[in-house]
Short mmCIF file of C-alpha atoms in Angstrom, two decimals:
data_model
loop_
_atom_site.label_atom_id
_atom_site.label_comp_id
_atom_site.label_asym_id
_atom_site.label_seq_id
_atom_site.Cartn_x
_atom_site.Cartn_y
_atom_site.Cartn_z
CA MET M 85 -1.48 -24.49 32.88
CA GLU M 86 -5.48 -23.40 32.87
CA PHE M 87 -7.00 -19.81 33.46
CA ARG M 88 -7.21 -20.39 37.76
CA SER M 89 -4.08 -22.26 37.52
CA ALA M 90 -1.87 -19.22 36.97
CA ARG M 91 -3.74 -16.75 38.09
CA ARG M 92 -2.49 -19.05 41.25
CA ALA M 93 0.66 -18.87 40.02
CA ILE M 94 1.00 -15.22 38.77
CA LEU M 95 -0.46 -14.20 42.39
CA GLN M 96 1.54 -16.64 44.31
CA LEU M 97 4.84 -15.29 42.13
CA LEU M 98 3.83 -11.69 43.54
CA ASP M 99 4.11 -13.33 47.44
CA THR M 100 7.35 -13.77 47.10
CA VAL M 101 8.57 -10.15 45.51
CA ALA M 102 10.54 -8.36 48.09
CA PRO M 103 7.07 -5.43 49.35
CA ALA M 104 9.38 -2.56 48.01
CA ASP M 105 9.66 -3.74 44.67
CA ARG M 106 5.91 -5.04 44.50
CA PRO M 107 5.34 -1.19 43.45
CA ALA M 108 7.69 -0.81 40.57
CA LEU M 109 7.72 -4.61 38.69
CA LEU M 110 3.31 -4.07 39.16
CA ARG M 111 3.63 -0.60 37.53
CA TRP M 112 6.12 -2.73 34.69
CA MET M 113 2.82 -4.94 34.35
CA ARG M 114 0.32 -2.83 33.32
CA THR M 115 2.70 -1.12 31.38
CA THR M 116 5.90 -3.10 28.89
CA ARG M 117 5.99 -4.43 25.60
CA ASP M 118 6.92 -7.41 26.91
CA PHE M 119 3.62 -9.25 26.85
CA ASP M 120 2.65 -8.11 23.17
CA GLU M 121 4.18 -11.42 21.95
CA PHE M 122 1.41 -12.95 23.87
CA THR M 123 -2.02 -10.72 23.29
CA GLN M 124 -2.06 -9.99 19.13
CA ASP M 125 -4.92 -10.27 17.85
CA ASN M 126 -4.09 -13.80 15.12
CA ASN M 127 -5.21 -11.15 11.80
CA ASP M 128 -2.09 -9.42 12.61
CA ILE M 129 -0.19 -12.24 13.07
CA ILE M 130 -1.21 -12.90 9.98
CA LEU M 131 -0.61 -9.75 8.31
CA LYS M 132 3.10 -9.19 9.74
CA ASN M 133 3.96 -12.79 8.38
CA ILE M 134 2.89 -11.67 5.20
CA ALA M 135 5.38 -8.61 5.25
CA ASP M 136 8.05 -11.62 5.96
CA ASP M 137 7.09 -12.86 3.06
CA LEU M 138 6.99 -9.99 0.79
CA ARG M 139 10.81 -8.48 3.48
CA ASN M 140 11.89 -11.45 1.31
CA CYS M 141 10.51 -11.07 -1.97
CA LEU M 142 11.74 -7.50 -2.66
CA PRO M 143 14.94 -5.03 -2.69
CA LEU M 144 15.67 -3.14 1.09
CA GLU M 145 13.84 0.50 -0.64
CA THR M 146 10.79 -1.84 -2.12
CA MET M 147 11.44 0.17 -4.86
CA LEU M 148 11.52 -1.60 -8.74
CA ALA M 149 13.53 -0.71 -12.02
CA SER M 150 9.74 -0.95 -13.14
CA GLU M 151 8.82 1.66 -12.24
CA PRO M 152 10.69 4.89 -13.20
CA VAL M 153 8.91 8.02 -13.04
CA ALA M 154 8.37 6.86 -8.98
CA LEU M 155 12.82 5.90 -8.67
CA GLN M 156 13.18 9.45 -11.05
CA LYS M 157 10.33 11.46 -8.72
CA ILE M 158 11.53 10.85 -5.26
CA GLN M 159 15.58 11.57 -6.53
CA GLU M 160 14.34 14.42 -7.31
CA GLN M 161 12.64 15.94 -3.46
CA PRO M 162 14.22 19.15 -2.67
CA GLU M 163 15.51 17.23 0.59
CA PRO M 164 17.68 13.84 0.95
CA THR M 165 14.56 10.81 0.23
CA VAL M 166 13.58 7.27 0.67
CA HIS M 167 10.97 4.31 0.51
CA VAL M 168 10.05 3.52 3.48
CA ASP M 169 7.52 1.05 2.78
CA ALA M 170 5.64 1.32 5.96
CA PHE M 171 3.85 -2.25 5.81
CA LEU M 172 6.88 -3.93 6.36
CA TYR M 173 9.26 -1.75 8.09
CA ASP M 174 7.05 0.11 11.25
CA GLU M 175 9.63 2.16 13.26
CA ASP M 176 11.21 -0.83 15.78
CA PHE M 177 11.85 -2.58 12.88
CA ILE M 178 14.51 0.63 10.94
CA ASP M 179 15.83 1.11 14.27
CA SER M 180 17.48 -2.43 14.57
CA LEU M 181 18.19 -1.86 10.24
CA CYS M 182 19.85 2.34 11.33
CA GLU M 183 21.61 -0.31 14.12
CA GLU M 184 23.31 -2.76 11.98
CA GLY M 185 24.04 0.13 9.22
CA ARG M 186 21.80 -1.14 6.41
CA MET M 187 19.60 2.35 6.57
CA SER M 188 20.05 5.19 8.20
CA ARG M 189 17.64 8.51 9.22
CA ASN M 190 20.23 10.53 7.93
CA TYR M 191 22.36 11.97 5.94
CA CYS M 192 25.12 14.65 6.17
CA THR M 193 24.78 18.07 4.70
CA VAL M 194 28.42 18.32 4.00
CA CYS M 195 31.05 15.75 3.18
CA GLY M 196 32.78 14.92 5.97
CA SER M 197 31.89 16.69 8.87
CA HIS M 198 29.16 16.26 11.89
CA GLN M 199 26.87 17.73 10.37
CA THR M 200 23.37 15.86 9.62
CA ALA M 201 20.42 16.42 9.30
CA PRO M 202 17.33 13.54 8.41
CA LEU M 203 16.11 12.49 5.73
CA GLY M 204 12.47 11.68 3.95
CA PHE M 205 11.05 9.37 4.84
CA ILE M 206 8.04 8.50 2.38
CA SER M 207 5.80 5.20 2.47
CA HIS M 208 3.22 4.00 -0.38
CA SER M 209 2.10 1.21 1.60
CA PHE M 210 -0.57 2.02 5.32
CA SER M 211 1.20 0.61 8.63
CA LEU M 212 -0.42 -2.19 10.38
CA MET M 213 -1.98 0.65 12.24
CA GLU M 214 -3.46 2.66 9.77
CA LEU M 215 -4.86 -0.08 8.88
CA LYS M 216 -6.19 -1.53 11.59
CA PHE M 217 -7.78 2.80 12.02
CA ILE M 218 -9.26 2.97 9.04
CA TYR M 219 -11.15 -0.94 8.42
CA HIS M 220 -11.77 -0.03 12.96
CA HIS M 221 -12.32 3.59 13.06
CA VAL M 222 -13.21 4.95 9.95
CA LEU M 223 -15.70 2.94 8.04
CA PRO M 224 -18.46 1.17 8.55
CA ASP M 225 -19.63 -2.51 8.52
CA LEU M 226 -18.72 -3.88 5.60
CA SER M 227 -20.84 -7.00 5.11
CA GLY M 228 -22.74 -7.15 1.72
CA LYS M 229 -19.44 -4.23 0.21
CA VAL M 230 -17.71 -4.45 -1.93
CA LEU M 231 -14.22 -1.60 -2.07
CA VAL M 232 -11.75 -0.78 -4.55
CA ASP M 233 -8.06 0.19 -3.46
CA ILE M 234 -6.15 2.36 -6.69
CA GLY M 235 -2.83 1.25 -7.12
CA SER M 236 -3.04 -2.05 -4.75
CA ARG M 237 1.09 -2.84 -4.87
CA LEU M 238 1.36 -5.32 -2.22
CA GLY M 239 -2.72 -5.39 -1.20
CA THR M 240 -1.54 -4.58 1.88
CA VAL M 241 -5.33 -2.47 1.99
CA LEU M 242 -6.07 -6.05 0.52
CA TYR M 243 -4.80 -7.98 3.27
CA GLY M 244 -6.40 -5.78 5.89
CA GLY M 245 -9.42 -5.71 4.52
CA TYR M 246 -9.82 -9.52 4.68
CA LEU M 247 -9.07 -10.47 7.88
CA TYR M 248 -10.28 -7.13 9.35
CA SER M 249 -13.78 -6.26 7.66
CA SER M 250 -16.46 -8.51 6.34
CA ALA M 251 -16.10 -6.84 2.70
CA LEU M 252 -17.66 -8.97 -0.16
CA GLN M 253 -15.35 -8.53 -2.35
CA LEU M 254 -12.11 -7.32 -1.93
CA TYR M 255 -10.75 -5.03 -5.89
CA GLY M 256 -7.09 -4.08 -5.51
CA VAL M 257 -6.63 -2.43 -9.09
CA GLU M 258 -2.45 -1.92 -9.77
CA LEU M 259 -0.66 -0.86 -13.56
CA ASN M 260 2.45 -2.49 -12.51
CA GLY M 261 1.83 -5.92 -13.22
CA ASP M 262 6.50 -6.78 -10.68
CA PHE M 263 3.13 -6.12 -8.05
CA CYS M 264 0.53 -7.87 -9.69
CA GLN M 265 2.78 -11.29 -9.63
CA LEU M 266 3.19 -10.27 -5.80
CA GLN M 267 -0.06 -9.77 -3.74
CA GLU M 268 -1.60 -13.28 -6.18
CA MET M 269 0.98 -14.93 -4.34
CA VAL M 270 0.61 -14.02 -1.26
CA ILE M 271 -3.47 -14.68 -2.43
CA LYS M 272 -2.58 -18.29 -2.82
CA LYS M 273 -0.51 -19.08 0.07
CA TYR M 274 -3.05 -17.70 2.65
CA GLN M 275 -6.26 -18.57 1.09
CA PHE M 276 -7.83 -15.25 -0.25
CA SER M 277 -9.27 -15.30 -3.70
CA ASP M 278 -12.71 -16.34 -2.41
CA ARG M 279 -13.04 -11.91 -2.02
CA ILE M 280 -9.84 -10.70 -3.06
CA THR M 281 -8.91 -9.87 -7.15
CA VAL M 282 -6.01 -8.29 -8.30
CA ILE M 283 -6.89 -6.29 -11.67
CA HIS M 284 -3.86 -5.83 -14.08
CA ALA M 285 -4.85 -2.92 -15.68
CA ASP M 286 -4.75 1.47 -15.94
CA ILE M 287 -8.30 2.57 -13.42
CA CYS M 288 -9.17 4.84 -16.37
CA THR M 289 -10.32 1.57 -17.93
CA GLN M 290 -11.93 0.48 -14.58
CA GLY M 291 -15.41 2.63 -15.38
CA SER M 292 -18.01 -0.59 -14.69
CA LEU M 293 -16.35 -1.50 -11.30
CA LEU M 294 -16.07 2.71 -9.64
CA HIS M 295 -19.88 2.74 -10.16
CA ASN M 296 -19.88 -0.38 -8.51
CA ALA M 297 -18.15 0.73 -5.68
CA ASP M 298 -19.22 0.84 -2.35
CA VAL M 299 -15.28 1.95 -1.45
CA VAL M 300 -12.82 3.58 -2.45
CA ILE M 301 -9.04 3.37 -1.47
CA MET M 302 -6.13 6.03 -2.15
CA ASN M 303 -3.04 5.85 -0.58
CA ASN M 304 -0.57 8.55 -2.42
CA VAL M 305 -1.21 6.98 -5.10
CA PHE M 306 -0.88 9.40 -8.57
CA GLU M 307 1.63 11.90 -7.27
CA TYR M 308 4.87 9.46 -7.24
CA PHE M 309 4.27 7.62 -10.59
CA LEU M 310 2.07 9.60 -12.71
CA LYS M 311 2.85 13.06 -14.69
CA GLU M 312 1.06 16.20 -13.08
CA THR M 313 -1.09 15.93 -16.99
CA GLU M 314 -1.97 12.34 -16.49
CA GLN M 315 -2.22 12.61 -12.86
CA ALA M 316 -4.85 15.16 -13.74
CA SER M 317 -6.91 13.65 -16.20
CA THR M 318 -6.69 10.54 -14.08
CA TRP M 319 -8.54 12.23 -11.22
CA GLU M 320 -10.79 13.00 -13.84
CA TYR M 321 -12.23 9.99 -15.54
CA ILE M 322 -11.98 8.89 -11.65
CA SER M 323 -14.27 11.74 -10.46
CA HIS M 324 -17.24 11.22 -13.36
CA ASN M 325 -17.86 7.59 -11.83
CA LEU M 326 -17.14 7.33 -9.01
CA ARG M 327 -21.20 8.27 -8.67
CA LYS M 328 -22.44 5.25 -5.92
CA PRO M 329 -24.24 8.14 -3.62
CA GLY M 330 -23.10 7.64 -0.36
CA SER M 331 -20.33 5.79 -0.94
CA LEU M 332 -16.59 6.14 0.57
CA LEU M 333 -14.13 7.13 -0.68
CA VAL M 334 -11.28 7.35 1.68
CA THR M 335 -7.54 9.16 0.75
CA VAL M 336 -4.18 10.14 1.72
CA PRO M 337 -3.90 12.75 0.98
CA SER M 338 -6.31 14.77 1.71
CA LEU M 339 -8.11 15.20 -1.96
CA GLU M 340 -8.40 18.94 -1.50
CA ASP M 341 -3.97 19.17 -1.29
CA THR M 342 -4.27 16.46 -4.01
CA LEU M 343 -5.86 18.87 -6.42
CA ALA M 344 -4.23 21.99 -6.20
CA ALA M 345 -1.01 21.05 -8.05
CA LEU M 346 -3.05 19.73 -11.05
CA GLN M 347 -4.93 21.74 -13.54
CA THR M 348 -8.77 20.17 -13.15
CA ASN M 349 -12.83 21.33 -12.86
CA ILE M 350 -13.09 19.18 -10.67
CA GLN M 351 -16.04 20.38 -8.06
CA LEU M 352 -15.59 18.73 -5.19
CA SER M 353 -18.56 20.45 -3.49
CA SER M 354 -20.24 19.13 -5.48
CA TRP M 355 -18.56 15.98 -6.25
CA VAL M 356 -18.46 15.15 -2.31
CA GLU M 357 -18.23 15.76 1.09
CA GLU M 358 -15.44 15.07 4.46
CA VAL M 359 -16.26 13.03 6.98
CA GLN M 360 -15.34 14.09 10.30
CA LEU M 361 -13.00 11.31 11.32
CA ASN M 362 -12.21 10.80 15.55
CA TYR M 363 -8.41 10.44 16.62
CA ASP M 364 -8.75 10.35 19.60
CA GLY M 365 -10.62 6.96 19.33
CA CYS M 366 -8.06 4.94 18.58
CA SER M 367 -6.75 3.00 21.34
CA GLN M 368 -4.20 0.99 19.71
CA LYS M 369 -1.07 1.93 21.43
CA ASP M 370 2.09 3.73 20.64
CA ILE M 371 -0.23 5.18 17.22
CA ASP M 372 0.71 8.08 15.78
CA ARG M 373 -1.18 11.00 14.93
CA GLU M 374 0.48 12.46 12.63
CA ALA M 375 -0.01 9.97 10.47
CA LEU M 376 -3.18 9.10 10.97
CA GLU M 377 -4.46 12.68 9.98
CA GLN M 378 -3.30 12.11 6.73
CA ILE M 379 -6.63 10.00 6.37
CA HIS M 380 -9.20 11.41 4.50
CA LEU M 381 -12.87 10.72 4.64
CA TYR M 382 -15.34 11.44 2.65
CA LYS M 383 -19.14 10.33 0.98
CA ILE M 384 -20.03 11.25 -2.50
CA LEU M 385 -23.15 12.88 -2.93
#
């Protein structure tokens, strides 16, 4: 059915609704999420298909035996904490898993009692909402630009950059070989290889890549994977090599929060200038303002 006929049919259907119920129906049509599947951007659908593929390859907690430091650090958190990958599992998906009994949002503070408290959730991936915010609102036009994702893990930043930006080349640097293989699987299946390259390496061997980068993205990248002394030396390396004037650095959490817990010689005021973000300009539905405010943008001086 073409547009004019469809429009006519909808108006005719509205004419058959009881006048007393028509305001409620129109209000529902303006606010319901039932139409989302018809209005989703095709790129959103591709990313959700990628998430489906990755969920089929990974355990529920999206943690692997090949990352023992991260597993240990999660266990050492002061409150019970679980890793829930925000790209693979949105709030609706988590709700469905809880209903099925495969996941819980709470833990028992006294075994056998009804005293419960919320579990801590952490993610090492951006959600679809966060990816769209970064590429549509945080970063400028990336035509002809080189983007580097440090600790690319599942590759979500790379896939988002391929679909939501015009970046010339997207590089993911990932130390874990298992995650590199997963990224290569997705790149091959979705034919992203013309603009995405995954490098299986320590970022401290990639000085040339950092020198040439126009944009670098780092999402919660070292805290759970390196000891504090290793984190400090890695940040020192990055600050010495990411020096292209005007290039951009996107981090979660802020550089100030990250470096406060480490002993480094980095002087932020002579390296970067923070760019204030407008969180109110985001028109997406179901915005998690708290999550977006963890995203910080800096310009290299």
